[in-house]
mmCIF file of C-alpha atoms in Angstrom:
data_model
loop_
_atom_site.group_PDB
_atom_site.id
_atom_site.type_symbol
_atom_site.label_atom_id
_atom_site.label_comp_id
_atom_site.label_asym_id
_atom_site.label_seq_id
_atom_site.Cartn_x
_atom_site.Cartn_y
_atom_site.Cartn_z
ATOM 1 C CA UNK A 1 0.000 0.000 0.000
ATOM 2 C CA UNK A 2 3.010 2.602 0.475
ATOM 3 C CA UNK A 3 2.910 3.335 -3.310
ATOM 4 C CA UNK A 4 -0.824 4.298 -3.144
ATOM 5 C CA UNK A 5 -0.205 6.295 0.560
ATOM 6 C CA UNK A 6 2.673 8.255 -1.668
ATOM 7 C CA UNK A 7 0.466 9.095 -4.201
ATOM 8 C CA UNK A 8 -1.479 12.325 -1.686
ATOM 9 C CA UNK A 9 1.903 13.206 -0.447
ATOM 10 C CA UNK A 10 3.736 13.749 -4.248
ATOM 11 C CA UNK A 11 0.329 15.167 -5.735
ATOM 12 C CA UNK A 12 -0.091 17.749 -3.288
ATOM 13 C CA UNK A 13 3.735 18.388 -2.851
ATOM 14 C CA UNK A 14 3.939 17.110 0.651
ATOM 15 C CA UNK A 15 1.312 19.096 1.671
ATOM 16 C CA UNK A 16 -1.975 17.919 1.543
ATOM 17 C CA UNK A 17 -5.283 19.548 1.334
ATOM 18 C CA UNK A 18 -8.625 19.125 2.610
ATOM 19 C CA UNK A 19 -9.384 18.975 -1.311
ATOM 20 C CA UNK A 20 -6.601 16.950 -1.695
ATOM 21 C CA UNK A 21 -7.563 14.517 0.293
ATOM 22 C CA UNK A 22 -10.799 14.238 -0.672
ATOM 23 C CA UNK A 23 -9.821 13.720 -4.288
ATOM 24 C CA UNK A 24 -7.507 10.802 -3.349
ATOM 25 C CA UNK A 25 -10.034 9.448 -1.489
ATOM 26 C CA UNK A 26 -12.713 9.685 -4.311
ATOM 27 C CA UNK A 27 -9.836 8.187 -6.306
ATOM 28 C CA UNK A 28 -9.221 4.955 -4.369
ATOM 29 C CA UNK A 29 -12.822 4.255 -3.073
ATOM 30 C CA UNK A 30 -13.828 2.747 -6.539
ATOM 31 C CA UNK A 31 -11.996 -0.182 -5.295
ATOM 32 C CA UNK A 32 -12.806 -2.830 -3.170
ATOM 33 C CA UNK A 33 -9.683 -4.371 -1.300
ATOM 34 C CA UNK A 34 -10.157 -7.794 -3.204
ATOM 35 C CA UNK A 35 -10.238 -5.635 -6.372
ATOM 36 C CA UNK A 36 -7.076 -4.313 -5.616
ATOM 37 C CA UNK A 37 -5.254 -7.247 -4.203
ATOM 38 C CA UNK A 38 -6.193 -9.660 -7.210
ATOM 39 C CA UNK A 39 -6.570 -6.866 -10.462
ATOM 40 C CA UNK A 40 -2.865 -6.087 -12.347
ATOM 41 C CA UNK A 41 -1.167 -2.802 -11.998
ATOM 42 C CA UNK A 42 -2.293 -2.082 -16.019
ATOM 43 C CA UNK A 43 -6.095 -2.372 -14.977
ATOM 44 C CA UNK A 44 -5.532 -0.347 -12.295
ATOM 45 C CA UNK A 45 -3.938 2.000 -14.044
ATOM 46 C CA UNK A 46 -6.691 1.936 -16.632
ATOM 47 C CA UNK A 47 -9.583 2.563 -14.057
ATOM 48 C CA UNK A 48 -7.772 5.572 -12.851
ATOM 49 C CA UNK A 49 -7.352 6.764 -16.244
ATOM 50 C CA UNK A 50 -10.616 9.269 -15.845
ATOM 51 C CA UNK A 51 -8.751 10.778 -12.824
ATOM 52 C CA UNK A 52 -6.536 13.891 -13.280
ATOM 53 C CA UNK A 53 -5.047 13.901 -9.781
ATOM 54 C CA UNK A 54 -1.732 13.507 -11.209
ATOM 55 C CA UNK A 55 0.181 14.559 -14.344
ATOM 56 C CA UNK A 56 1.756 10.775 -14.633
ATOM 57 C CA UNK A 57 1.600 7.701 -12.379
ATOM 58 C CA UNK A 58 5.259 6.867 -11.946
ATOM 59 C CA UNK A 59 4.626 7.401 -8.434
ATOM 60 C CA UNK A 60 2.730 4.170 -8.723
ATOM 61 C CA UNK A 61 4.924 2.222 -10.550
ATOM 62 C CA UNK A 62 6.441 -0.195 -7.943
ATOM 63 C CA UNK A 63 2.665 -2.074 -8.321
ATOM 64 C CA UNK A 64 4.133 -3.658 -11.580
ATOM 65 C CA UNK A 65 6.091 -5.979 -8.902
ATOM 66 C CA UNK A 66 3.601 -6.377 -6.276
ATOM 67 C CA UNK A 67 0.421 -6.891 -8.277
ATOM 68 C CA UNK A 68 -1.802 -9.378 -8.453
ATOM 69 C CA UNK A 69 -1.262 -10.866 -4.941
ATOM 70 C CA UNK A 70 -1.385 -14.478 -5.182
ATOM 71 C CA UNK A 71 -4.853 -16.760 -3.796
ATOM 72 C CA UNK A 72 -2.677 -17.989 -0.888
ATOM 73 C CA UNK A 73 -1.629 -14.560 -0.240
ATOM 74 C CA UNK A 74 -4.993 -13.166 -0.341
ATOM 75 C CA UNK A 75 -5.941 -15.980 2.261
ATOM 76 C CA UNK A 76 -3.544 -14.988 4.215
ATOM 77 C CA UNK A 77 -4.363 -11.856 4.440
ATOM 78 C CA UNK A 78 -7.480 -12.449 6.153
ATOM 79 C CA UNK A 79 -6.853 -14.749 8.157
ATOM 80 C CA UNK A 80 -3.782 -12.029 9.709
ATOM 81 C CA UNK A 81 -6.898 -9.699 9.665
ATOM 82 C CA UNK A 82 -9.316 -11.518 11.151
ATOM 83 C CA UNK A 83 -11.605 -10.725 8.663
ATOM 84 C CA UNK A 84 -14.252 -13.176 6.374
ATOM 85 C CA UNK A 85 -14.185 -10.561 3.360
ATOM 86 C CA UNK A 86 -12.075 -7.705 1.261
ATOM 87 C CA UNK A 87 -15.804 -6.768 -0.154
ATOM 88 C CA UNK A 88 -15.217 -3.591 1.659
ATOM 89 C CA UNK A 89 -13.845 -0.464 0.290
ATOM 90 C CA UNK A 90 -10.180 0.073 -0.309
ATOM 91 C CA UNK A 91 -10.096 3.397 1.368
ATOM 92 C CA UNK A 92 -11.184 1.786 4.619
ATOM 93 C CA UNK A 93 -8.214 -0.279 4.352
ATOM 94 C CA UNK A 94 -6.167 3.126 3.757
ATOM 95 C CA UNK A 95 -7.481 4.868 6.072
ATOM 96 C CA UNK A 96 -6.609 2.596 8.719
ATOM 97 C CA UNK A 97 -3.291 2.314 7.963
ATOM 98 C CA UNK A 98 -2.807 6.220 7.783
ATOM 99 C CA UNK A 99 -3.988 6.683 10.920
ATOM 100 C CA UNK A 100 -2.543 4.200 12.594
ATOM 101 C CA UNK A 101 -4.753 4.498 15.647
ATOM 102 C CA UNK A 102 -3.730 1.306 17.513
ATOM 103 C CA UNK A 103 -0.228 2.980 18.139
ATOM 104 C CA UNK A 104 -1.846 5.313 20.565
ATOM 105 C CA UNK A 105 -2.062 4.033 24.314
ATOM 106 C CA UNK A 106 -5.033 2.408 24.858
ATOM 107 C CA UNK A 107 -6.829 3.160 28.355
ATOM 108 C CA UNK A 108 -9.800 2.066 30.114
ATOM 109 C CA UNK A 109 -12.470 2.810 33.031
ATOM 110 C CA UNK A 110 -11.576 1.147 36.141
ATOM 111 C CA UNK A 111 -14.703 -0.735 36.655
ATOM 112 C CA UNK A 112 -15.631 -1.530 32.843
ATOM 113 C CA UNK A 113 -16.911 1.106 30.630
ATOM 114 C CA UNK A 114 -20.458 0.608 31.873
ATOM 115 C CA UNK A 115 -19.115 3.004 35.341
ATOM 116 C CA UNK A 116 -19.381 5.652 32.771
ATOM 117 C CA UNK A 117 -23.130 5.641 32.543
ATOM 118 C CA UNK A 118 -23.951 4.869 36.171
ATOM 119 C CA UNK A 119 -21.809 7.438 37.431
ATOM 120 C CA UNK A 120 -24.232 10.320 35.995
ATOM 121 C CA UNK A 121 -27.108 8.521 37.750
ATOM 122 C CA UNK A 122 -24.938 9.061 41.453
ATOM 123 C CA UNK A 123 -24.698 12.992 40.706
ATOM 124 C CA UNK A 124 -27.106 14.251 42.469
ATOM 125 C CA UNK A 125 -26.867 17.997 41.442
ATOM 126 C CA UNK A 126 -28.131 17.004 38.122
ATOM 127 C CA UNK A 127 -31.098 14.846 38.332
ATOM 128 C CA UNK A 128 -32.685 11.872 40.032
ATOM 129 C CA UNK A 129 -31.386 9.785 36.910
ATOM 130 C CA UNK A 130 -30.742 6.012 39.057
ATOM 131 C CA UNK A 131 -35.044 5.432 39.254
ATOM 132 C CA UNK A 132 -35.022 6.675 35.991
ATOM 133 C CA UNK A 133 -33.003 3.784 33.751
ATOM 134 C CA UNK A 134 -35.393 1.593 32.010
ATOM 135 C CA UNK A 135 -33.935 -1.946 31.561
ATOM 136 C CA UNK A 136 -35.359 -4.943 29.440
ATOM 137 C CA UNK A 137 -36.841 -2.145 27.331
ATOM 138 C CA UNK A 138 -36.091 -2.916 23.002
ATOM 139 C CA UNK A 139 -36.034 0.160 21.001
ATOM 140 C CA UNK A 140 -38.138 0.159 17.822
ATOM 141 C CA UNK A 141 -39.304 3.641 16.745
ATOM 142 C CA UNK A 142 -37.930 7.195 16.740
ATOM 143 C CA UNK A 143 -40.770 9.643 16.059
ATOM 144 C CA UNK A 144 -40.320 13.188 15.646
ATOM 145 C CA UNK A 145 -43.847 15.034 16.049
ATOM 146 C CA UNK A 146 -43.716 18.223 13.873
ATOM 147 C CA UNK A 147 -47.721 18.407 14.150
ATOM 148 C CA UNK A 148 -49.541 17.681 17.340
ATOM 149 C CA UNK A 149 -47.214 18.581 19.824
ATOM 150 C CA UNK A 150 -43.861 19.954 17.971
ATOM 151 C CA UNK A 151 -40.386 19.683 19.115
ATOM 152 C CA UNK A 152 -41.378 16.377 21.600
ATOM 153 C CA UNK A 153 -40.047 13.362 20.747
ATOM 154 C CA UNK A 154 -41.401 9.461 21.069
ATOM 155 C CA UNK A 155 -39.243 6.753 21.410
ATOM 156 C CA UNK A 156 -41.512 3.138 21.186
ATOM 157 C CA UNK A 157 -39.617 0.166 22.909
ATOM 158 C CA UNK A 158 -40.785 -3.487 23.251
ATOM 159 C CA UNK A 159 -41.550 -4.647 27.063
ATOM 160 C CA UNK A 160 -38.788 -7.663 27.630
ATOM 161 C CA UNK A 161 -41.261 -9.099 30.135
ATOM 162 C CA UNK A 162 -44.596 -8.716 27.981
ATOM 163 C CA UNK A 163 -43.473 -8.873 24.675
ATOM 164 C CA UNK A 164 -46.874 -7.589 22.578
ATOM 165 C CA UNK A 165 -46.842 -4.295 25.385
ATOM 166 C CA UNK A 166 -45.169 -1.069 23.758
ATOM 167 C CA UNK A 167 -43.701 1.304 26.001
ATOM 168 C CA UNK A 168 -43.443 4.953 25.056
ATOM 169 C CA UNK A 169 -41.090 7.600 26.617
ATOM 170 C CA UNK A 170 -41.598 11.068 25.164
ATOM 171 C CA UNK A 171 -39.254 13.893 25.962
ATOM 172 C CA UNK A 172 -37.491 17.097 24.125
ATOM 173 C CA UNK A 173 -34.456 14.979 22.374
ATOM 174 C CA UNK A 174 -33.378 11.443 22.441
ATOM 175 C CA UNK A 175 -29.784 11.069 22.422
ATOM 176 C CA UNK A 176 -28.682 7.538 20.615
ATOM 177 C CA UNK A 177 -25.349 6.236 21.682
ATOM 178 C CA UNK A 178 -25.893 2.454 19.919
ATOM 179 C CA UNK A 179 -23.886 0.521 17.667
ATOM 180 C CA UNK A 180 -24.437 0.981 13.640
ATOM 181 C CA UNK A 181 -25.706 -2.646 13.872
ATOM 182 C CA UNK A 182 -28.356 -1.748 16.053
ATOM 183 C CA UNK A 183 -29.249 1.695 14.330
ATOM 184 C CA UNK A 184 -30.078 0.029 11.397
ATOM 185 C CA UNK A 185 -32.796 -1.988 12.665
ATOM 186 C CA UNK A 186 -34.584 1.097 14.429
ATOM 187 C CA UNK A 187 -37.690 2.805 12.018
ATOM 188 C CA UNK A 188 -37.150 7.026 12.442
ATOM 189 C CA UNK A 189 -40.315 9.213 11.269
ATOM 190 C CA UNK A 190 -39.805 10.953 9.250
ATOM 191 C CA UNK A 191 -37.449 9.251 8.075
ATOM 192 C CA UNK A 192 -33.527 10.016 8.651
ATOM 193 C CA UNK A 193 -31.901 12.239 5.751
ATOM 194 C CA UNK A 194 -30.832 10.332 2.328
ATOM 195 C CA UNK A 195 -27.387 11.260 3.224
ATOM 196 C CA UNK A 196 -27.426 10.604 6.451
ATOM 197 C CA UNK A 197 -28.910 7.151 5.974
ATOM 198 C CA UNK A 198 -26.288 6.547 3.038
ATOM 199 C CA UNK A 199 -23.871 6.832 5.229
ATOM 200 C CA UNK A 200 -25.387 4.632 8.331
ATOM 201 C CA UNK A 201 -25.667 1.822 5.919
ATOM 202 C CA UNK A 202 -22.397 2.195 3.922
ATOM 203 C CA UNK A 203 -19.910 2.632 6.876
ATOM 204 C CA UNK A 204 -18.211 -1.030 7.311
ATOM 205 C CA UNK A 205 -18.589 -2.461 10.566
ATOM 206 C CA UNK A 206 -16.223 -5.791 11.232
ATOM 207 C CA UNK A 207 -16.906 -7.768 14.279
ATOM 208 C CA UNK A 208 -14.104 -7.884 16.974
ATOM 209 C CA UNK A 209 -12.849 -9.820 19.927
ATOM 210 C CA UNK A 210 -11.405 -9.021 23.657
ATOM 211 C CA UNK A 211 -9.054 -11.224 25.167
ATOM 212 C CA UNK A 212 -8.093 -10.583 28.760
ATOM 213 C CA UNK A 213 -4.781 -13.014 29.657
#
């Protein structure tokens, strides 16, 4: 991948732009990873033909010799990854890599993550939030009301304990802190933004495994 991370830093002269950046990006995200991994450097090549990002593709040239990766080398790569699929986009695989985010010192809560939460409901100068936590509830709708009663919302959850009994909680906002996974099975009226829901579906989201030794 260091030919293709060169690429931003020689077309923008070491110096990338916001622009820049989203250009290369735009670039690189018509590929998935398999695509990559298994197509030649000359189809590559070819696909970025429509792409004036850069006056020549020297820069790229070291591909010739590490292009197409072998089956064995592709199954190797996900089983290093821990991954069932490259059907993903390549820039996700990029992106990664540029950031680099697993070099940073990783920290936790003492107590689990879940002390996070809980420790709002002990602050008393706030609210009486510990009688307030619902539990066993399943969230199904979001409903904005922009006629009746403006500005509320309604969130609809299924009752663990009686499953055909709908609970609704109506207040000014609902904040959602859930996984993508979970997101995508909740029903919003009206409905969330094209964009917005673009973008929900389209992010990848690998599963992932802690190991405490």
């Amino acid at each position: 991948m260091k030919p293709v991370k060169d690429e931003i830093q020689y077309a923008s002269g070491g110096k990338p732009t916001s622009d820049d950046w989203a250009l290369w990006t735009k670039r690189w995200s018509r590929f998935s990873t398999l695509e990559f991994l298994t197509d030649t450097y000359e189809i590559i090549i070819q696909k970025l033909k429509e792409d004036t990002m850069l006056s020549e593709d020297h820069i790229l040239e070291p591909l010739k010799k590490l292009l197409p990766w072998p089956r064995q080398a592709v199954i190797g790569f996900l089983a290093y990854n821990y991954t069932t699929g490259l059907d993903g986009s390549f820039i996700e695989l990029l992106r990664d890599d540029l950031g680099q985010w697993w070099h940073t010192p990783m920290h936790t809560l003492e107590g689990g993550l879940s002390s996070l939460p809980w420790a709002f409901t002990k602050d008393k100068r706030v609210v009486e939030l510990e009688t307030k936590i619902e539990f066993g509830s399943f969230v199904t709708d979001i409903k904005y009301d922009t006629t009746s009663n403006p500005g509320r919302v309604k969130v609809q959850a299924r009752n663990d304990t009686f499953q055909q009994q709908i609970d609704t909680f109506e207040g000014y906002a609902a904040i959602i802190t859930l996984p993508l996974n979970i997101i995508r099975q909740l029903t919003f009226s009206p409905p969330l933004s094209p964009g917005f829901a673009d973008a929900l579906m389209n992010i990848s989201y690998s599963p992932s495994t802690k190991i405490l030794l």
